[in-house]
PDB file of C-alpha atoms in Angstrom:
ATOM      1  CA  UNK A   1     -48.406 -15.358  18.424  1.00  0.00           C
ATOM      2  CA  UNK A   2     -45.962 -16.965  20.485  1.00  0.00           C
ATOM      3  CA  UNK A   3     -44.546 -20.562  20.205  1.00  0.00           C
ATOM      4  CA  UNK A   4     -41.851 -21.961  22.166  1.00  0.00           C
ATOM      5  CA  UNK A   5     -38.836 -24.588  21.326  1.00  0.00           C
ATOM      6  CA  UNK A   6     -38.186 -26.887  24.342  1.00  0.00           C
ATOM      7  CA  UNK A   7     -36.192 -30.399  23.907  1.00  0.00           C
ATOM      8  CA  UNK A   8     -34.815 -31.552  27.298  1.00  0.00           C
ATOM      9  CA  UNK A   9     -32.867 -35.373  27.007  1.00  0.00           C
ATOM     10  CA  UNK A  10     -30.454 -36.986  29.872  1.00  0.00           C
ATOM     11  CA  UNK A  11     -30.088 -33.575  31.442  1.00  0.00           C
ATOM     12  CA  UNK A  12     -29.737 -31.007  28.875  1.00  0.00           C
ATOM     13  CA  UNK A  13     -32.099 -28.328  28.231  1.00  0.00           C
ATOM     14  CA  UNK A  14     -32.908 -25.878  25.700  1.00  0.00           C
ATOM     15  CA  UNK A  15     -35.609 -24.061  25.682  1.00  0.00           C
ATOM     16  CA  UNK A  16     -36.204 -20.879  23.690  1.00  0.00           C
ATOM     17  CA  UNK A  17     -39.291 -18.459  23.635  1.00  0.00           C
ATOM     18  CA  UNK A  18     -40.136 -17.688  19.815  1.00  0.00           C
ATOM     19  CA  UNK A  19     -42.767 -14.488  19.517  1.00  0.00           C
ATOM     20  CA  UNK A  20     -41.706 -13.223  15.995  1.00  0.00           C
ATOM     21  CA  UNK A  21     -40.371 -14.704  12.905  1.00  0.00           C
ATOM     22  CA  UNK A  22     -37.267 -12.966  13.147  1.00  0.00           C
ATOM     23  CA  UNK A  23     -36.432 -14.809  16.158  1.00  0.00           C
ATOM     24  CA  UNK A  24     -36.702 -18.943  14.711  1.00  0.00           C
ATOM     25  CA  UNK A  25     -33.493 -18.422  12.635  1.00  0.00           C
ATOM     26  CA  UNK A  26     -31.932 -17.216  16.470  1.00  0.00           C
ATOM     27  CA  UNK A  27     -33.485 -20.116  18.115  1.00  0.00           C
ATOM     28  CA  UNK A  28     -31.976 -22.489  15.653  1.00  0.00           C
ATOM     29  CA  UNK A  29     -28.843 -21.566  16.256  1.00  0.00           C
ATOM     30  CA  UNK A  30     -29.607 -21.734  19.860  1.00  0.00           C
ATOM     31  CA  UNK A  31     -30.141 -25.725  19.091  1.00  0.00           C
ATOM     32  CA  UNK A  32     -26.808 -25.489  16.921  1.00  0.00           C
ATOM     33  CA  UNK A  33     -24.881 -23.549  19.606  1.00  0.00           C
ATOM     34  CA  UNK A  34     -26.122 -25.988  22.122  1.00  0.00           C
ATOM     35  CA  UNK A  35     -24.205 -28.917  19.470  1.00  0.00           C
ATOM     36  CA  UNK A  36     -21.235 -27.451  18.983  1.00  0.00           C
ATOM     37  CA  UNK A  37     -20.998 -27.173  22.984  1.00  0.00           C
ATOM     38  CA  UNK A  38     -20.519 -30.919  23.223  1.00  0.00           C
ATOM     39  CA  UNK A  39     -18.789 -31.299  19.731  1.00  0.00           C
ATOM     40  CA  UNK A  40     -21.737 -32.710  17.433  1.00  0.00           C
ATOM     41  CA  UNK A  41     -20.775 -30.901  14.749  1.00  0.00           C
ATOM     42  CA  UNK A  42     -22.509 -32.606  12.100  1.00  0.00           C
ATOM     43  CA  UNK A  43     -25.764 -31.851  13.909  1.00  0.00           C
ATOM     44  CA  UNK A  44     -24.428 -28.206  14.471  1.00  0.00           C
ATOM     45  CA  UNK A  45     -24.033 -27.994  10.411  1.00  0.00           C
ATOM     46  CA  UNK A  46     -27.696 -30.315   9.704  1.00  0.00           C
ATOM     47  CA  UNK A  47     -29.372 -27.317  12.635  1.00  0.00           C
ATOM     48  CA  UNK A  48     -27.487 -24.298  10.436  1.00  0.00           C
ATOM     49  CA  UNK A  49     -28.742 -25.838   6.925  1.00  0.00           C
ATOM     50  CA  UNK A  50     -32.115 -26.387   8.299  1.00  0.00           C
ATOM     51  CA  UNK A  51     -32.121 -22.710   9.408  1.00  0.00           C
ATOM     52  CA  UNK A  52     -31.155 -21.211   6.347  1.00  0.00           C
ATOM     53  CA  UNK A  53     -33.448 -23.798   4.374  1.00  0.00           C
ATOM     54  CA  UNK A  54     -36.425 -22.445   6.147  1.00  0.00           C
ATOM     55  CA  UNK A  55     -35.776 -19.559   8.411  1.00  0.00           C
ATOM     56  CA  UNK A  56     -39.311 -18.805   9.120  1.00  0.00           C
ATOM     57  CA  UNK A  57     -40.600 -22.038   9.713  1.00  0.00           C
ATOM     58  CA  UNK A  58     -41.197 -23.069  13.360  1.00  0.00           C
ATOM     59  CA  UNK A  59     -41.378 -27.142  12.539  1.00  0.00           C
ATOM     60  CA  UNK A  60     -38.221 -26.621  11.039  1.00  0.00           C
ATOM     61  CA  UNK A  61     -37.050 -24.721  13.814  1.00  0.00           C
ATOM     62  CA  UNK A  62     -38.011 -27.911  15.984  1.00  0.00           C
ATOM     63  CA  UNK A  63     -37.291 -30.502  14.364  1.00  0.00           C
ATOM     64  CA  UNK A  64     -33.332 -29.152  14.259  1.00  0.00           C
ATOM     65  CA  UNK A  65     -33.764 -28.076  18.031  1.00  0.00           C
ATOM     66  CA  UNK A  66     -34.810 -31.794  18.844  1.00  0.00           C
ATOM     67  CA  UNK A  67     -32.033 -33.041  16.839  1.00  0.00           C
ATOM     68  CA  UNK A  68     -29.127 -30.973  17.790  1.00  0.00           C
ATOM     69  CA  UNK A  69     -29.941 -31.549  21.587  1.00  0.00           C
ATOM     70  CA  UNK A  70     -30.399 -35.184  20.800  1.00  0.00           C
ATOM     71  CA  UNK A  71     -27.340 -35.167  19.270  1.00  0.00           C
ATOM     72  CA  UNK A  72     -25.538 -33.282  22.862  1.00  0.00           C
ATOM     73  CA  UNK A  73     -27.516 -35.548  24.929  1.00  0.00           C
ATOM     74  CA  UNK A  74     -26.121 -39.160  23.048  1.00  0.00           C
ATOM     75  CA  UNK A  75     -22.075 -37.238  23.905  1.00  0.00           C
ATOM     76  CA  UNK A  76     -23.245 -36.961  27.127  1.00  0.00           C
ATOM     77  CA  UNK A  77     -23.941 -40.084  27.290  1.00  0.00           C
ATOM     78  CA  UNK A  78     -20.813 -41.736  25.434  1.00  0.00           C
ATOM     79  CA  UNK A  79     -18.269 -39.605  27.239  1.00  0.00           C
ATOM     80  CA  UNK A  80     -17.921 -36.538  28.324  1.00  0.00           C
ATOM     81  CA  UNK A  81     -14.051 -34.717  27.569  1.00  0.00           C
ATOM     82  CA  UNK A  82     -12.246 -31.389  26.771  1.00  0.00           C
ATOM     83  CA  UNK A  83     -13.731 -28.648  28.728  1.00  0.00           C
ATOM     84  CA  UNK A  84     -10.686 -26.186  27.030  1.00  0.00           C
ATOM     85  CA  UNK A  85     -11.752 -26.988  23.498  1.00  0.00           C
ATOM     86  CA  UNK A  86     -15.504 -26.073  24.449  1.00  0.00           C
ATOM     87  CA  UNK A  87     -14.914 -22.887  26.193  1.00  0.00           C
ATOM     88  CA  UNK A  88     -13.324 -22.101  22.799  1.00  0.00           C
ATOM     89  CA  UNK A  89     -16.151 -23.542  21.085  1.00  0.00           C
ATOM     90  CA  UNK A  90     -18.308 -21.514  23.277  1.00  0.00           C
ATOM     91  CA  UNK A  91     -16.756 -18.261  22.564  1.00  0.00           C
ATOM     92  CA  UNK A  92     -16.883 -18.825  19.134  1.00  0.00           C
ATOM     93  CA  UNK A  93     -20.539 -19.358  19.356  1.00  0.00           C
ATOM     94  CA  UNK A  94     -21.190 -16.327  21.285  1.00  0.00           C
ATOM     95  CA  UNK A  95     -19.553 -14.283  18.895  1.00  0.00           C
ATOM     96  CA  UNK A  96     -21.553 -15.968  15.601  1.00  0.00           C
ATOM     97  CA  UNK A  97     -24.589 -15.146  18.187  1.00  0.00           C
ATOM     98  CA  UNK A  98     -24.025 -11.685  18.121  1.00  0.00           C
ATOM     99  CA  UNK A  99     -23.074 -11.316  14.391  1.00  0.00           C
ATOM    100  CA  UNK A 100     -26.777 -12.940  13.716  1.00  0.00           C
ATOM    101  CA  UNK A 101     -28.413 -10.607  16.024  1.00  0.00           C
ATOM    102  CA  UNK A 102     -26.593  -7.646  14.313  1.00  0.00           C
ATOM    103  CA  UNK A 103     -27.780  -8.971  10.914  1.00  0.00           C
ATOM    104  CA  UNK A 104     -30.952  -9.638  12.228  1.00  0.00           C
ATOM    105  CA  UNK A 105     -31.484  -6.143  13.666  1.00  0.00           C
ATOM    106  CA  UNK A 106     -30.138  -4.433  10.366  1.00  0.00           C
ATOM    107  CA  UNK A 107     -33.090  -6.644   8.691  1.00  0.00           C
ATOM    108  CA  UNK A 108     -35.447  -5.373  11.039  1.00  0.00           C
ATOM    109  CA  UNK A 109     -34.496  -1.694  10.733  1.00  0.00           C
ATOM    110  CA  UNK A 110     -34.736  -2.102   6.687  1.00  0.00           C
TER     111      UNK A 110
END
C-alpha cells in the first residue's frame, strides 16, 4: 500500500512518498521541517503534536502536511527575511531528522 503526501501553495512543494506506517511520523516532520524553514513555528509545533497524536494515521499525516506548508507559503507571501537564522534552522532540522530515523530504525529492528 502506498499513499503519498503532496501540498504545493505559491511555490513551495512538499511532497513525500509514504509505503509503510513507519514512514507517516517521518513525513510529518517533513511538513514540520518544511515550517520551521520559513519560521512558522507554531505550525512546526501543531505538525509535531499531530504526529505524535496519531503517528500512524495518514489523514493526520495530511492534514498537518497541508497546514504546515500553508503556513510556509502565507511567510512567503508576507515577507521573506533571514537566510542565516534558517540555515541554522535547517541544520537543526536535519539533525532531529536523523535522530527520528535512528529511533525509527531501532523500532523496526525490535
Amino acid at each position: 500500500m502506498e499513499d503519498s503526501l503532496h501540498a504545493e501553495n505559491f511555490g513551495l512543494r512538499l511532497s513525500v512518498a509514504v509505503v509503510s506506517r513507519q514512514q507517516v511520523a517521518a513525513a510529518a516532520a517533513a511538513a514540520a521541517a518544511a515550517a520551521v524553514q520559513q519560521q512558522q513555528f507554531a505550525a512546526a509545533a501543531a505538525t509535531a503534536a499531530a504526529a505524535a497524536a496519531a503517528p500512524y494515521q495518514l489523514a493526520a499525516a495530511r492534514a498537518a502536511a497541508t497546514a504546515a506548508t500553508a503556513a510556509a507559503a502565507q511567510h512567503l507571501c508576507s515577507n521573506s527575511m533571514q537566510q542565516q537564522q534558517q540555515q541554522q534552522q535547517q541544520q537543526q532540522q536535519q539533525q532531529q531528522q536523523q535522530q527520528q530515523q535512528q529511533q525509527q530504525q531501532q523500532q523496526q529492528d525490535h
